[in-house]
Coordinates of C-alpha atoms and ligand atoms in Angstrom, one line a residue:
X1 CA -81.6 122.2 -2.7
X2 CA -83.2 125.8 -3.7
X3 CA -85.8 127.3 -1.3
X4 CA -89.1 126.8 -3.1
X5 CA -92.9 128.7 -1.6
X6 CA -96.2 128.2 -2.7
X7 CA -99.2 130.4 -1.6
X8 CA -102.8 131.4 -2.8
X9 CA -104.0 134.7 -2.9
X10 CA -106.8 136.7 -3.8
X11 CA -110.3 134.5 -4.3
X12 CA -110.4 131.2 -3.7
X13 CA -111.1 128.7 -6.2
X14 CA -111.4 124.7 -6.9
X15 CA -108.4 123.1 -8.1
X16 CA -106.1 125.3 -6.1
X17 CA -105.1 122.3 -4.0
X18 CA -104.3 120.1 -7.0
X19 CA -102.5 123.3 -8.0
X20 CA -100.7 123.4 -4.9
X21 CA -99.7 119.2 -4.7
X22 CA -98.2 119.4 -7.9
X23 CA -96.0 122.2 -6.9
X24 CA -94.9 120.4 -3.5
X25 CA -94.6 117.1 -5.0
X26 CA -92.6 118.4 -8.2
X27 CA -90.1 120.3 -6.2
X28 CA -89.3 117.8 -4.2
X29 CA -88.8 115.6 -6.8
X30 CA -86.5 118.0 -8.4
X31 CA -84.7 118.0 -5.2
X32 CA -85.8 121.9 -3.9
X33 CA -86.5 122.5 -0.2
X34 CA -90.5 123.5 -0.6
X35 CA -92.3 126.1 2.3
X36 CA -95.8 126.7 2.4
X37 CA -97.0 129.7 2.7
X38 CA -100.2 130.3 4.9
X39 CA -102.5 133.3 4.4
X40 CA -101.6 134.3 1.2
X41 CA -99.3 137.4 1.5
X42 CA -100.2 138.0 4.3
X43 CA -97.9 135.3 5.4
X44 CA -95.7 135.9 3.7
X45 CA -95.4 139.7 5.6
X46 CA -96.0 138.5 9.1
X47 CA -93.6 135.0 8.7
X48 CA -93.2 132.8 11.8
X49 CA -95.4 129.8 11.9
X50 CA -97.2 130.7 8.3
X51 CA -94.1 129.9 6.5
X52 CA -93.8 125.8 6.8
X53 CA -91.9 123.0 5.5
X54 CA -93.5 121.0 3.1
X55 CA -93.4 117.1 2.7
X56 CA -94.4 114.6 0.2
X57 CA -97.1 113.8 3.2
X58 CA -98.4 117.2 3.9
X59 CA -100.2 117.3 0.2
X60 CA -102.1 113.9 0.7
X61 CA -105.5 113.8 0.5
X62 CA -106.3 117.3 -0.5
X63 CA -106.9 116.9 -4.6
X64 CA -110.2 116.2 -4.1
X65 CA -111.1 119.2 -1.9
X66 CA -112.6 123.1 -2.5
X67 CA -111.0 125.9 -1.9
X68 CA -107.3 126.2 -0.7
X69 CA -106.0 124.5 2.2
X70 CA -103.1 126.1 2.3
X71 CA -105.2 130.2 3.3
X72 CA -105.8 132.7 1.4
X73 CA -106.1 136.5 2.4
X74 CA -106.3 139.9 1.0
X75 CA -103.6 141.8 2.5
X76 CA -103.2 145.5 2.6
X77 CA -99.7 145.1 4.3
X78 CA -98.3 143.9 1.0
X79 CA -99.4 146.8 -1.4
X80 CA -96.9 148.9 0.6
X81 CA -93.0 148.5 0.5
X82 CA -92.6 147.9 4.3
X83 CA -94.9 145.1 3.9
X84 CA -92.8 143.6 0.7
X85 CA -89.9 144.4 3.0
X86 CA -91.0 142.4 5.6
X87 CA -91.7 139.6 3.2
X88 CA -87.9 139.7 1.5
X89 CA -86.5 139.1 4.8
X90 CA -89.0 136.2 5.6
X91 CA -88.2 134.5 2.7
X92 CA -84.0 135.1 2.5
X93 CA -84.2 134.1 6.0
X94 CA -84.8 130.4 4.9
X95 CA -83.2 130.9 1.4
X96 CA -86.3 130.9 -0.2
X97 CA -85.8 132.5 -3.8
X98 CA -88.5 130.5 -6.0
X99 CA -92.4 131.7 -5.5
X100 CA -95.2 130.1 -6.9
X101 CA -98.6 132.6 -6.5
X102 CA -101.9 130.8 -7.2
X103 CA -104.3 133.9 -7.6
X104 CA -105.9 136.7 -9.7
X105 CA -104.6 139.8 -11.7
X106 CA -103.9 141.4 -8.8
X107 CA -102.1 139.0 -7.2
X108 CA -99.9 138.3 -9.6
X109 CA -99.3 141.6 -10.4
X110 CA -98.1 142.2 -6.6
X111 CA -95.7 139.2 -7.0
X112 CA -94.4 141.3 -10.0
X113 CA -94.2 144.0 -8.5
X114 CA -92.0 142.0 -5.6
X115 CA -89.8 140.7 -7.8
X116 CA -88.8 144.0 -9.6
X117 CA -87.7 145.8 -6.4
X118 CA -86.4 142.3 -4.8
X119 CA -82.5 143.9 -4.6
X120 CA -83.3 146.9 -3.4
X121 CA -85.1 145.5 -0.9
X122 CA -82.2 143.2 -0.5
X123 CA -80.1 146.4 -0.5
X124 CA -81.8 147.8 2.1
X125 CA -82.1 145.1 5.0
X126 CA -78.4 144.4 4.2
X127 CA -78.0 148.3 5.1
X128 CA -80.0 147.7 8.3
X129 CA -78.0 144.6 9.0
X130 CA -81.1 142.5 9.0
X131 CA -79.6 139.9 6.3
X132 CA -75.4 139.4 5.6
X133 CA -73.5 140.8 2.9
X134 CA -73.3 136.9 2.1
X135 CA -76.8 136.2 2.3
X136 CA -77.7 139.4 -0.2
X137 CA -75.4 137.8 -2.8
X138 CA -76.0 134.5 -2.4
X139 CA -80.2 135.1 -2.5
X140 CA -80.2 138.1 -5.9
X141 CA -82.3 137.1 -7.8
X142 CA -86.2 136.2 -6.7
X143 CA -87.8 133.9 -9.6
X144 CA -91.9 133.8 -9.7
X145 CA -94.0 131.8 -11.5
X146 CA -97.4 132.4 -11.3
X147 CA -101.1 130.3 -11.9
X148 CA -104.5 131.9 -11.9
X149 CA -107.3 130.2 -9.8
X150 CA -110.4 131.9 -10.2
X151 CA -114.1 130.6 -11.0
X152 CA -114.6 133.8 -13.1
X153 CA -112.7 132.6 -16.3
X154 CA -111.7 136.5 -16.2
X155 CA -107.4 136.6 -17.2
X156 CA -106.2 137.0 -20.7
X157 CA -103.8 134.4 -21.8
X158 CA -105.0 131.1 -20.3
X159 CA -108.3 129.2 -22.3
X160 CA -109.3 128.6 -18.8
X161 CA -108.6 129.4 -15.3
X162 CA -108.3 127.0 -12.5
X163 CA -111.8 126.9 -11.0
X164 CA -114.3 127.8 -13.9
X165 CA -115.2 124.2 -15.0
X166 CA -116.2 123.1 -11.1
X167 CA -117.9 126.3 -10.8
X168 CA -119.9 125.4 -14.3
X169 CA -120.9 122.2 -12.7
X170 CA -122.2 124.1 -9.6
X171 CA -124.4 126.5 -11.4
X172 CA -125.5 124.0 -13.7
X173 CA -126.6 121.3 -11.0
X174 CA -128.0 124.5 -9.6
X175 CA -130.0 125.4 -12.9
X176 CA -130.9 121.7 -13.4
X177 CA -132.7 121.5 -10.3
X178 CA -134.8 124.7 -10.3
X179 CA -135.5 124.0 -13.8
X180 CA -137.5 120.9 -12.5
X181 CA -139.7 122.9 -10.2
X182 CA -140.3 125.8 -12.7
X183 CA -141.5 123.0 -15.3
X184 CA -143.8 122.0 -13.0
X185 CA -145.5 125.4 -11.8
X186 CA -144.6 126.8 -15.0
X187 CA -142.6 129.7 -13.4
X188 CA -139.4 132.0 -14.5
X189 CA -136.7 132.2 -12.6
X190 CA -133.8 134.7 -13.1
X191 CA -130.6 133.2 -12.3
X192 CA -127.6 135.5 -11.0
X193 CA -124.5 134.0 -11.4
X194 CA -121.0 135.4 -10.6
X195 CA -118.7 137.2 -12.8
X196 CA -118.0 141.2 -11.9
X197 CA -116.3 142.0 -15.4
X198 CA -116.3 138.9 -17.1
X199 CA -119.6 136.7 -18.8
X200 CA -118.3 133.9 -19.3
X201 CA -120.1 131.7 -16.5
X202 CA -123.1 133.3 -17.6
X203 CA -122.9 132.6 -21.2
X204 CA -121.7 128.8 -21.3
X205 CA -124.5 128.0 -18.4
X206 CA -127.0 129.9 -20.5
X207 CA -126.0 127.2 -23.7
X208 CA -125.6 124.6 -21.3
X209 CA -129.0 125.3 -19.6
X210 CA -131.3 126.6 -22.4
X211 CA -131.5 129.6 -20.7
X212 CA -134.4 132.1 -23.0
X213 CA -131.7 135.2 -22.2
X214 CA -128.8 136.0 -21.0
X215 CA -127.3 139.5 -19.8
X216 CA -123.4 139.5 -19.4
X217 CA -121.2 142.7 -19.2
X218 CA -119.5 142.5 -22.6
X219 CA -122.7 142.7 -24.7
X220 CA -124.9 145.0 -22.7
X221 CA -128.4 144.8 -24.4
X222 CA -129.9 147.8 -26.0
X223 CA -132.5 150.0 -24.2
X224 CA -135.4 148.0 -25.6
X225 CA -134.1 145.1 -24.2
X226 CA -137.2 145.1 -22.1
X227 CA -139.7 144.6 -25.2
X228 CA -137.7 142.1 -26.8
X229 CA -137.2 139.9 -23.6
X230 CA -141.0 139.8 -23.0
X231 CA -142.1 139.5 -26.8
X232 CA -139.7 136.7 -26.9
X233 CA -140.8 135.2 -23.3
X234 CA -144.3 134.9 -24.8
X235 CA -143.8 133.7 -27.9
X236 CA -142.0 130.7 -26.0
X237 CA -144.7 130.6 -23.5
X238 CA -147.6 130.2 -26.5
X239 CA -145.7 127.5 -28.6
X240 CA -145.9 125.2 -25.7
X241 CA -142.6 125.9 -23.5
X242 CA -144.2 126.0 -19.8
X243 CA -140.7 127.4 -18.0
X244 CA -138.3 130.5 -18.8
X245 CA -134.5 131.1 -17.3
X246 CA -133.3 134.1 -17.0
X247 CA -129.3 134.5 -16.8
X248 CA -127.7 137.9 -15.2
X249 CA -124.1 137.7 -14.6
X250 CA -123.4 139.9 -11.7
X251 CA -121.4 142.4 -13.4
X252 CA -124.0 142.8 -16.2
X253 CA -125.1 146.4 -17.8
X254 CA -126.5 148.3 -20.2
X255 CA -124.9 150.4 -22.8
X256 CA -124.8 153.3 -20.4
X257 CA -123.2 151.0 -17.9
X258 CA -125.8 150.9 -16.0
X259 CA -126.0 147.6 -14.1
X260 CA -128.8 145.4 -14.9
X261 CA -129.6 143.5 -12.0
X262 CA -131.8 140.5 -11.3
X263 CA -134.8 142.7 -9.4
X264 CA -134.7 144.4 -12.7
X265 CA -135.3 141.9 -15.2
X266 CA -137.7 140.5 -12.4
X267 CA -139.9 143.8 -12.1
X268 CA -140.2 143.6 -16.3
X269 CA -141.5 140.1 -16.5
X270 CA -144.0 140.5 -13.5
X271 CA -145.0 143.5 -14.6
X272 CA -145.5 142.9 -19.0
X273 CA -146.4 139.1 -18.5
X274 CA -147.7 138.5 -15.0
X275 CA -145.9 135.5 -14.7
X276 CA -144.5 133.5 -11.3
X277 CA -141.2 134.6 -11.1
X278 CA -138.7 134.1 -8.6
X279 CA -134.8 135.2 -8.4
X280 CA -131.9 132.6 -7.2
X281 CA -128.9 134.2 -6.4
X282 CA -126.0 131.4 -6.3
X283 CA -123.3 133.1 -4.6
X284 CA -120.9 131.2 -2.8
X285 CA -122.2 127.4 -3.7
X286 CA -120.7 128.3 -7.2
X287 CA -117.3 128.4 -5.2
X288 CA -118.2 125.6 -3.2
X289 CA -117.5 121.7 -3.0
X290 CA -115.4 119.5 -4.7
X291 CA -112.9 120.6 -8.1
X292 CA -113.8 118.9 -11.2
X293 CA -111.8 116.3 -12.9
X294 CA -111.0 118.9 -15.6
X295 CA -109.9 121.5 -12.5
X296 CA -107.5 118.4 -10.6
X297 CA -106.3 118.1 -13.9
X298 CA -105.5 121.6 -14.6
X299 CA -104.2 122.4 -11.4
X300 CA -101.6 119.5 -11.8
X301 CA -100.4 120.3 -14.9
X302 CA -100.2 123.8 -14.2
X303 CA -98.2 123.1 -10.7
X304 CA -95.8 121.2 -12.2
X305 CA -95.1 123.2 -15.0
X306 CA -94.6 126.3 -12.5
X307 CA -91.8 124.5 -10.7
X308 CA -90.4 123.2 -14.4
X309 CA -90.0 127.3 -15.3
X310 CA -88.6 128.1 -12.1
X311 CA -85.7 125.7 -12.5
X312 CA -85.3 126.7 -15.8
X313 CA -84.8 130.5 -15.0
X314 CA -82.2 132.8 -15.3
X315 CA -81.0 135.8 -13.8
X316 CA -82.6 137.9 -16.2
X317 CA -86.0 136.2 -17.5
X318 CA -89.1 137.8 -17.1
X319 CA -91.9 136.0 -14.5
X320 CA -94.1 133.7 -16.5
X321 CA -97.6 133.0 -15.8
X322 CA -98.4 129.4 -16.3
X323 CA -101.7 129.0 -19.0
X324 CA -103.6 126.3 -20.9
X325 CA -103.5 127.0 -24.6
X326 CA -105.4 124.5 -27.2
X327 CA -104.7 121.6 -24.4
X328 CA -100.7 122.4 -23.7
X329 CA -99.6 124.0 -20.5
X330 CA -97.5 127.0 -21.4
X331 CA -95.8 129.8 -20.1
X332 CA -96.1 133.2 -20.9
X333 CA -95.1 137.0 -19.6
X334 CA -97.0 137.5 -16.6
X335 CA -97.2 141.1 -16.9
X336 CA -98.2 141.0 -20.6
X337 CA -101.0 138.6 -19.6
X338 CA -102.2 140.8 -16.3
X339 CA -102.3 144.3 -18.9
X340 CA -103.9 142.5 -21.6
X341 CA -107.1 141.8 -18.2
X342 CA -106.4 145.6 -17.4
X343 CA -107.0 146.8 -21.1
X344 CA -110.0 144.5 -21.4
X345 CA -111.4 145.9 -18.1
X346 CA -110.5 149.4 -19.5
X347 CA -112.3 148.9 -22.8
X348 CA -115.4 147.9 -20.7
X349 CA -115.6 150.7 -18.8
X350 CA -114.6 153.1 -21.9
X351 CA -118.3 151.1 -23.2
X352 CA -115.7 149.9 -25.8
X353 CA -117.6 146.2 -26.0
X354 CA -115.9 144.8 -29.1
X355 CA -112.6 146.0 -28.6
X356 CA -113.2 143.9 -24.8
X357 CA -113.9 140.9 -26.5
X358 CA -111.4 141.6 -28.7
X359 CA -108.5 141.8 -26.3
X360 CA -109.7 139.1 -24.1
X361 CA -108.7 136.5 -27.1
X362 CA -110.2 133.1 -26.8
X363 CA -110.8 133.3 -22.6
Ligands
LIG401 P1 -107.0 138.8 -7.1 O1 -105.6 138.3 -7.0 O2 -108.0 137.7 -7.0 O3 -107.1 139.7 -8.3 P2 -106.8 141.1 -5.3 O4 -106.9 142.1 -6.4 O5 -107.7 141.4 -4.1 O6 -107.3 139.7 -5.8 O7 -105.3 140.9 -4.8 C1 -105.0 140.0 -3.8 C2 -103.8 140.6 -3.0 O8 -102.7 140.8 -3.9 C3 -104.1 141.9 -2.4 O9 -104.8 141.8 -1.2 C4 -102.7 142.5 -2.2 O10 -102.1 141.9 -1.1 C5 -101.9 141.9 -3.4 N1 -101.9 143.0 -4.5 C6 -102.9 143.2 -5.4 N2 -102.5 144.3 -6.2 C7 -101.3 144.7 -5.8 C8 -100.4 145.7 -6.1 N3 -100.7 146.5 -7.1 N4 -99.2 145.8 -5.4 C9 -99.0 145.0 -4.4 N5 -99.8 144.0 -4.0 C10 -100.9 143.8 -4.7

């Protein structure tokens, strides 16, 4: 059968492991021989025991569990060709010529990257008489599908990423229970939830919370911003309403790009209203714990899918990124997918907000 590998890279994320059982389970039904790959790339570099055979077994009873159980690393070795060197020879040694990355943009654009200098790097160990004549032939042509798992919601192309709805529930069980101790002193509490470059945890746990005001990065507030949150506060506070939540995505600034942080908001609504207020950051809970039924759902239909556009390759089609659009898996270009996230990150930082929202389309 063809040499199939799965790893995870970048930030983990729920659902990975549902992302990762489909994959094994689906090549193996299609009849491939299916590797793990531990550590992200950086098992891929260093080979040996993180490259492992995979079973129908080995995926059992890990749907239901956070994060990836498979590793997942950042790896400096790989954003150099010595490192991707290292990794062709790890993965023609066993005739593996079908990745599957589970990560970010950056991630995936390394696997790209991989794929497009594959036969020179074929070329080359043949030269140093690491791999056969035979072998460089036989092993031409890498394919690479790709998925993204991260909680951030934060890749063009996909409606959702794998991750996002379990890290929804997290902030919103989170949200839920504060909100039951503000009520009862009547305090404010500024929330900061994750998301460097990308609101969109912010803004649907905000509507799903009844948060008072929200800051994200792609609609940075205007200068006065610190009026209108306190005239706004009050008004609530005099018709009745005995609580306030604040939502700050982490990556949230103002139109100089300045970030607005939750001590910030804090210092305003001590300082203009007096009131109680305290600051939860949620950090790593929001990656924590169990994936969602939405994220075991995803990650399984995305898996399978992956291995489904491997098969189908050819020599010369273009890596696809696997992505939920309306409620059909789908494939599109990865690297059309991973520039469209660049140019929207680009826009941002150019404090070009609408053209950001623009570009990142319905994610
Ligand atoms: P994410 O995939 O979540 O965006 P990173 O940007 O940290 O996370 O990327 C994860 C890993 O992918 C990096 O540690 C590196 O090994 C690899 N990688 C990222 N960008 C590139 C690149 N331009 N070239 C080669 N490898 C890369």
């Amino acid at each position: 059968g063809k040499g199939l590998a799965v790893l995870t890279s970048g930030g983990d994320s729920q659902g990975m492991n549902a992302a990762v059982r489909a994959v094994v389970r689906m090549g193996i039904y299609l009849g491939c021989k299916v590797y793990f790959i531990r550590e992200g790339y950086q098992g891929m570099v260093d080979g040996g025991d993180n490259i492992q055979d995979a079973n129908w077994a080995s995926v059992s009873s890990i749907i239901h569990r956070g994060g990836t159980v498979i590793g997942s690393a950042r790896c400096a070795d790989f954003r150099k060709r010595e490192g991707r060197l290292k990794a062709a020879y790890n993965l023609v040694n066993r005739g593996i010529t079908n990745l599957v990355v589970i990560g970010g943009d950056g991630s995936l654009t390394g696997a790209n990257l991989f794929r497009l200098e594959w036969s020179s790097l074929l070329d080359e160990l043949a030269q140093n008489g690491k791999i056969t004549p035979e072998q460089k032939q036989k092993y031409g042509v890498l394919h690479i599908a790709g998925m993204v798992g991260s909680i951030d919601n934060d890749f063009c192309g996909t409606d959702m990423t794998i991750g996002t709805d379990s890290a929804l529930h997290r902030i919103i069980e989170a949200i839920d229970a504060i909100v039951s101790t503000a009520y009862s002193h009547q305090r404010t509490f500024i929330m900061e939830v994750m998301g460097r470059h990308c609101g969109y945890l912010a803004l649907v746990a905000g509507l799903c919370s009844e948060a008072d005001y929200i800051f994200i990065p792609e609609s940075p507030p205007k200068a006065d911003w610190p009026q209108r949150l306190t005239q706004q506060m009050s008004q609530e506070r005099s018709a009745g309403q005995r609580l306030n939540i604040i939502i700050v995505a982490e990556g949230a600034i103002d139109r100089d790009g300045k970030p607005i942080t939750a001590e910030d908001v804090k210092k305003v609504v001590v300082e203009k209203l007096q009131q109680d207020t305290r600051i939860t950051v949620l950090g790593h809970v929001q990656r924590g714990g169990n994936p969602s039924a939405f994220d075991r759902v995803l990650g399984c239909r995305m898996g399978a899918e992956a291995v489904l556009a491997l098969m189908e390759a050819t020599p010369d089609s273009v890596p696809c990124v696997v992505s939920l659009d309306g409620n059909q898996a789908i494939r599109v270009p990865l690297m059309e997918c991973v520039e469209r996230t660049k140019a929207v990150a680009q826009a941002m930082a150019e404090k070009n907000w609408e053209l950001a929202v623009k570009l990142r389309g319905t994610s």
